[in-house]
Structures are given as C-alpha cells and as structure tokens.
mmCIF file of C-alpha atoms in Angstrom:
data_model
loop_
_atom_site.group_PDB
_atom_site.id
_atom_site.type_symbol
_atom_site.label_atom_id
_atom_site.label_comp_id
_atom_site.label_asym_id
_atom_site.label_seq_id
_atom_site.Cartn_x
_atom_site.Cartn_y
_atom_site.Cartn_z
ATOM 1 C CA UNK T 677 75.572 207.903 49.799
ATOM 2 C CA UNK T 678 76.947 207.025 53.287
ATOM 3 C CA UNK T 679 73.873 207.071 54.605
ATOM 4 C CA UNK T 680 72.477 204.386 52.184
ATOM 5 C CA UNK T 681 75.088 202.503 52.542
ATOM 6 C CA UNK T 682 74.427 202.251 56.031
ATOM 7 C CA UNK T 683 71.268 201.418 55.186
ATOM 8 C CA UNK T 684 71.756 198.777 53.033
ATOM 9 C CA UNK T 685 73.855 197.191 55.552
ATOM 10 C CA UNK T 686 71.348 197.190 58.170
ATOM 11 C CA UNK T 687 68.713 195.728 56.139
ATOM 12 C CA UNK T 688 70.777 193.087 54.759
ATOM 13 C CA UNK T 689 71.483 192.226 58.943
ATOM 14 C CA UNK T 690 67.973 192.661 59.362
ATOM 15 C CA UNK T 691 67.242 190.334 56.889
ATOM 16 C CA UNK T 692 69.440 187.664 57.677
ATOM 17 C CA UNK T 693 68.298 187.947 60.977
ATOM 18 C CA UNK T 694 65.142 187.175 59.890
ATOM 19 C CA UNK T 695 66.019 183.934 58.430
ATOM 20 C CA UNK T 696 67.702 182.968 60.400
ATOM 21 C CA UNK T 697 65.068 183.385 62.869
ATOM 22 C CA UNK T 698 62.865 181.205 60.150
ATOM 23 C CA UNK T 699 65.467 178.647 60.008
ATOM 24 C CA UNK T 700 65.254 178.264 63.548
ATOM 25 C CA UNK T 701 61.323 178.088 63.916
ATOM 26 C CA UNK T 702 61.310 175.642 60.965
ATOM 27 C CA UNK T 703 64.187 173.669 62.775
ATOM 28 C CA UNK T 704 62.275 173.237 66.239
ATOM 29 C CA UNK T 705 58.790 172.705 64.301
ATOM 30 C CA UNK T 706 60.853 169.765 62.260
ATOM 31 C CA UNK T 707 62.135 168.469 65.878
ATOM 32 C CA UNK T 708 58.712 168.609 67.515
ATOM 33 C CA UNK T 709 57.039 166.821 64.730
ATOM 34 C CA UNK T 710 59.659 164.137 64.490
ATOM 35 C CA UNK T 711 59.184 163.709 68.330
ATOM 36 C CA UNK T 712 55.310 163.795 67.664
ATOM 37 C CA UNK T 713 55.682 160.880 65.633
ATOM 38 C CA UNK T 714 57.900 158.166 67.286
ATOM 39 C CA UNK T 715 55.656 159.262 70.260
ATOM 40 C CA UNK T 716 52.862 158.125 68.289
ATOM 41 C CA UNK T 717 54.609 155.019 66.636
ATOM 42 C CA UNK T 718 55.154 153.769 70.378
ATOM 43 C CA UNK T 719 52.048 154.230 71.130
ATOM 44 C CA UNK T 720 51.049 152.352 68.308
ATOM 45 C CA UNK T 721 53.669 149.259 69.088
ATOM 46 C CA UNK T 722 52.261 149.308 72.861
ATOM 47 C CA UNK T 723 48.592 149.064 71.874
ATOM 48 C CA UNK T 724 49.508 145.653 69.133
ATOM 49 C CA UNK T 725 51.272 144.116 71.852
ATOM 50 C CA UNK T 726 48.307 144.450 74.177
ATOM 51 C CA UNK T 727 46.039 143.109 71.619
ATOM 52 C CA UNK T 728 48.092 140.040 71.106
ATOM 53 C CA UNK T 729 48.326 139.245 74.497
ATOM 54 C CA UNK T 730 44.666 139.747 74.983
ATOM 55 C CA UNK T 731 43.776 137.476 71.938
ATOM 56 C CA UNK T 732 46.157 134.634 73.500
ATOM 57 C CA UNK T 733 45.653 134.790 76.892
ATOM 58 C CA UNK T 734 41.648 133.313 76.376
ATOM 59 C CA UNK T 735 42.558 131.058 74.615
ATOM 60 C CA UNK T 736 45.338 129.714 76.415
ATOM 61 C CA UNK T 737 43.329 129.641 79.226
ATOM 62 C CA UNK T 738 40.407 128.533 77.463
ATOM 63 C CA UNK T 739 42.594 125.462 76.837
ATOM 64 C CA UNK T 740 44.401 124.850 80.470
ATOM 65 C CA UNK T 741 40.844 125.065 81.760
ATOM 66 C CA UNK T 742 39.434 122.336 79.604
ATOM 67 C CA UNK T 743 42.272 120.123 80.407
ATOM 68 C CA UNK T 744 41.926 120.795 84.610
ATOM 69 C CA UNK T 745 38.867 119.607 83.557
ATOM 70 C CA UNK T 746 39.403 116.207 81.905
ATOM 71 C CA UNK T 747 41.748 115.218 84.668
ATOM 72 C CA UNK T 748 39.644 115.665 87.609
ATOM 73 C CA UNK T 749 38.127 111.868 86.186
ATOM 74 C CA UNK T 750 41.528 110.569 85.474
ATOM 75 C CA UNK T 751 44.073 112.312 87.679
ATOM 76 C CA UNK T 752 42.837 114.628 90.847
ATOM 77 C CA UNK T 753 46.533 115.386 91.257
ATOM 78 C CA UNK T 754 47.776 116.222 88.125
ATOM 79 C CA UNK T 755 44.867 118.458 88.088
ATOM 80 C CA UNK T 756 45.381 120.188 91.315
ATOM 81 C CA UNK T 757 49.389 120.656 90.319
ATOM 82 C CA UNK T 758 48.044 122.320 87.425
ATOM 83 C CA UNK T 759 45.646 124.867 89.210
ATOM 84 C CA UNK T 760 48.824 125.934 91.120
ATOM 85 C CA UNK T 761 50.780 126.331 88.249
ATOM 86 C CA UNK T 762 47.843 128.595 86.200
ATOM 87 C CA UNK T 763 47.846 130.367 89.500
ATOM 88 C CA UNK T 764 51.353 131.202 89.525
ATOM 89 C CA UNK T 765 51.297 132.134 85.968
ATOM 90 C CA UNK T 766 48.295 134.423 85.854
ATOM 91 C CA UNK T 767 49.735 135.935 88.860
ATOM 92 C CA UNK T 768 53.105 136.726 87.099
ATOM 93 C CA UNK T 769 51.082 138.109 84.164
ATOM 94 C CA UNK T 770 48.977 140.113 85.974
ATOM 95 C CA UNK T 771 51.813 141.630 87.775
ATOM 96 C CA UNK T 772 53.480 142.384 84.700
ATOM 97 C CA UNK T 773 50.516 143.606 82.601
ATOM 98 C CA UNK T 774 51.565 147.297 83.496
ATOM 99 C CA UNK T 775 55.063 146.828 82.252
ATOM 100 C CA UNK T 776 55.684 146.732 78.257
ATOM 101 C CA UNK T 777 59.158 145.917 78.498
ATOM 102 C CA UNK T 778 60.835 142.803 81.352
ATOM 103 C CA UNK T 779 64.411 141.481 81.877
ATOM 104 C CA UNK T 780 64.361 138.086 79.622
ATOM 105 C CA UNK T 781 64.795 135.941 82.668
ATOM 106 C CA UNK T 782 61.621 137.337 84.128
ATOM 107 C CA UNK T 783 60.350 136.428 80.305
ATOM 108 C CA UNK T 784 62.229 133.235 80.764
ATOM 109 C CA UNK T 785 60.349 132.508 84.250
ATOM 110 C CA UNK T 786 57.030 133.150 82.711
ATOM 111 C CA UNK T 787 57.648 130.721 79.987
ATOM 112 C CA UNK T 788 59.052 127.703 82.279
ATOM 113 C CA UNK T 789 55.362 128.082 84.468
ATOM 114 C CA UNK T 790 53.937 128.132 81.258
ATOM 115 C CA UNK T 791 55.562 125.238 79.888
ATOM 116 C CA UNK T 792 55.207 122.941 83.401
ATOM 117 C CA UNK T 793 51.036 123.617 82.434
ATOM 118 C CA UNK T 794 52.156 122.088 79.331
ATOM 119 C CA UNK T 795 54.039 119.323 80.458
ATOM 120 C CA UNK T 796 50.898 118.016 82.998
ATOM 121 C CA UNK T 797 48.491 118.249 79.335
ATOM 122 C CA UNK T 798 51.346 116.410 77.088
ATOM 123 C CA UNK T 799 53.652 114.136 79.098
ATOM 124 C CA UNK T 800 56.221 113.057 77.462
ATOM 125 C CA UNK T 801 55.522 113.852 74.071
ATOM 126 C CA UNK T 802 56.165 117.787 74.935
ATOM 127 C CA UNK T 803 60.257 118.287 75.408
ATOM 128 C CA UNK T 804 61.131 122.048 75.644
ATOM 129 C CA UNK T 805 64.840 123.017 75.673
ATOM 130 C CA UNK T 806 66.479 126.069 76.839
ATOM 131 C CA UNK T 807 69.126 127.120 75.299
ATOM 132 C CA UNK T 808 70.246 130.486 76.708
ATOM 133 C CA UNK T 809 73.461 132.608 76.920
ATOM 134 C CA UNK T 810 73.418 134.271 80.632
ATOM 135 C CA UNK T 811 74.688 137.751 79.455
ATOM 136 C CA UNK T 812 71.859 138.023 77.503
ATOM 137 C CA UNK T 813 69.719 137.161 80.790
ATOM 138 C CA UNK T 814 69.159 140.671 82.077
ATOM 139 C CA UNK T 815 67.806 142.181 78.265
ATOM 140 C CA UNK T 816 64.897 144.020 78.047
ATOM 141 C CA UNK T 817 62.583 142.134 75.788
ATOM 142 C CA UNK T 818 58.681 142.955 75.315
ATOM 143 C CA UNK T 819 56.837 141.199 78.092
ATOM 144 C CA UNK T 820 55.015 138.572 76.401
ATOM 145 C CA UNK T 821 57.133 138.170 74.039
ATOM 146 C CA UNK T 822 58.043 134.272 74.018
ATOM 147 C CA UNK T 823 54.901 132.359 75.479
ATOM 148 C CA UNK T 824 52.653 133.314 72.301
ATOM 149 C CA UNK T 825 55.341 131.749 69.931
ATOM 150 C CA UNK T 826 55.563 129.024 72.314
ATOM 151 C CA UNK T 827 52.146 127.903 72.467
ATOM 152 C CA UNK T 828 51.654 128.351 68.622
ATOM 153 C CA UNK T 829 54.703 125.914 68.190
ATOM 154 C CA UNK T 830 52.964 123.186 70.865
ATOM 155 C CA UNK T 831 49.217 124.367 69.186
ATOM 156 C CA UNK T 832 50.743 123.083 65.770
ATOM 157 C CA UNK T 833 53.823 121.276 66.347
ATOM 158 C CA UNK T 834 53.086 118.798 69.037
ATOM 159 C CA UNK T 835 48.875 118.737 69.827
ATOM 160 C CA UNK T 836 48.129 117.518 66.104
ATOM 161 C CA UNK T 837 50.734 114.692 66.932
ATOM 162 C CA UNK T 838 51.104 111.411 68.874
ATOM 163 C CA UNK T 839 54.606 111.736 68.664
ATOM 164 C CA UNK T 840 56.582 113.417 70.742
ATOM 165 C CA UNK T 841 57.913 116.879 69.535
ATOM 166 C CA UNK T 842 60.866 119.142 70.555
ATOM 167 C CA UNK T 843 60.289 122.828 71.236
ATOM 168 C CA UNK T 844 64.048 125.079 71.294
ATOM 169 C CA UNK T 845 63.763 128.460 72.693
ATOM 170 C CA UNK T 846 67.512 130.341 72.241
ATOM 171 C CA UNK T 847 68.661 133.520 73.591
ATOM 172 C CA UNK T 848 72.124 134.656 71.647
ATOM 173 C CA UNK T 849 73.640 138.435 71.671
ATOM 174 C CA UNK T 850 75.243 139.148 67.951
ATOM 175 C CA UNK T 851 77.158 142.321 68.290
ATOM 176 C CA UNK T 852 74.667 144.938 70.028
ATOM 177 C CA UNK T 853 71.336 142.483 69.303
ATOM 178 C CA UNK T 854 70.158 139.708 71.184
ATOM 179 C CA UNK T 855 68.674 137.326 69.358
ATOM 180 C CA UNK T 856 65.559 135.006 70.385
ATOM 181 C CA UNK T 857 64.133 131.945 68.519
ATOM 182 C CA UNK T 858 61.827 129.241 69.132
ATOM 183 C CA UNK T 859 61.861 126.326 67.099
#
C-alpha cells in the first residue's frame, strides 16, 4: 500500500510536471507568434509608406518640372531659384529615404523647401502658416508624413482657384500624443 502510494505521488509530480512543461511550450509558442506578427504588421506599415511616397514624389515632380519650364519664357530667375530649391529638396529626401521614422523639425524642414517651390508656382495666392509647439519639435513622426497632405491641400485647395488660399499645418502634444493637422 505504501508503495502505491508512493507511486501515486510520483506520477501525479510527474504529471504536473508535464504540464507544466506544456504550459510553458504553449506560452513561448504564443510569445513567438505574437512577435511574428507585429514583425509582420511593421513590415506591412513600412512597405504603404514607401508606396505613397513613391506615387507622390512623380508627380510632384512631374509638376515642379512643368512649371521650371513655363518660367524659363517669363522669368529665368524665378526659374533658376526654383531648380535650387528642387535640388535641396530631393537631396533631403534622398537622404532620408533609408529612414522610416525623422524628428518633426527635420519633417518640418522638408516641408518649408517644399513649400518655397510652391510659393515661386503660386505667388501670393499660396499662404502657408506654421503653427507649431517647440516641445513637440524633436517627435518622431513618419518621414514623409506632412508634404503629401500638403500638396493635396494646394492640388485642391488653392490650384483650382484664383483666389488666394490659406494652408495651416499644426503640431500640438495632448497628453502622451502629438498631434499634426493641415488645413
């Protein structure tokens, strides 16, 4: 009887062993496949912000180009001011291609080079305001991020127009966020 007893004991230690052994296995598989898939959703989040940025640059460019173009006749200067300025820019973008995330005051710098192209095509009728809270100067953001909004706000909000329009870009924190818009 003392004997079984014993033995009952040790399999009932063996056995909860066991699972717990399971329990473990099943814990780290659980861990690894959770890690598998933010891994993947990254991944994912990386490759739509390259394709946006590849699907805007062209035509962005597309459009600077054009206008270089129409003021050689009218305005060798204005034209040559805005070579330098696509030259600056595509040489900010191109040394930030590599990088998915930038300080928003590198962001911020991109977007003023962008928008001084913009002022040379519009003139007056393109006003772009700043409005941005310096502690939220030195957040990460996606590099990109603001330019695309930008030009679809001057694309429809001002070119369509002879009046002159009003682009805001704000930078706010609220609580542990930061908060861009561009209206």
């Amino acid at each position: 009887v003392e004997y079984l007893t014993q033995l009952d004991w040790i399999l009932m230690t063996y056995l909860f062993l066991i699972g717990i052994a399971h329990a473990l296995e099943y814990r780290h598989e659980s861990e690894r496949r959770a890690l598998d898939g933010a891994k993947l959703e990254t991944r994912l989040i990386e490759a739509q912000l390259q394709s946006l940025q590849r699907q805007l640059q062209p035509h962005f460019l597309f459009n600077t180009l054009n206008a270089i173009s129409g003021l050689m006749h009218t305005d060798v200067e204005a034209a040559d001011q805005m070579m330098e300025r696509l030259g600056g820019l595509l040489r900010m973008a191109l040394d930030s291609s590599h990088v998915q995330e930038v300080p928003l005051d590198e962001e911020l710098e991109m977007l003023q080079r962008y928008v001084d192209i913009e002022q040379v095509r519009f003139g007056p009728r393109l006003k772009v305001a700043m409005d941005v809270d310096p502690e939220t100067l030195g957040a990460l953001v996606p590099n990109f991020l603001l330019q695309p909004l930008v030009e679809n706000a001057v694309r429809h909000g001002i070119a369509p127009h002879t009046r002159e329009g009003r682009i805001v870009v704000r930078a706010r924190r609220a609580g542990e966020r930061l908060e861009l818009s561009v209206t």
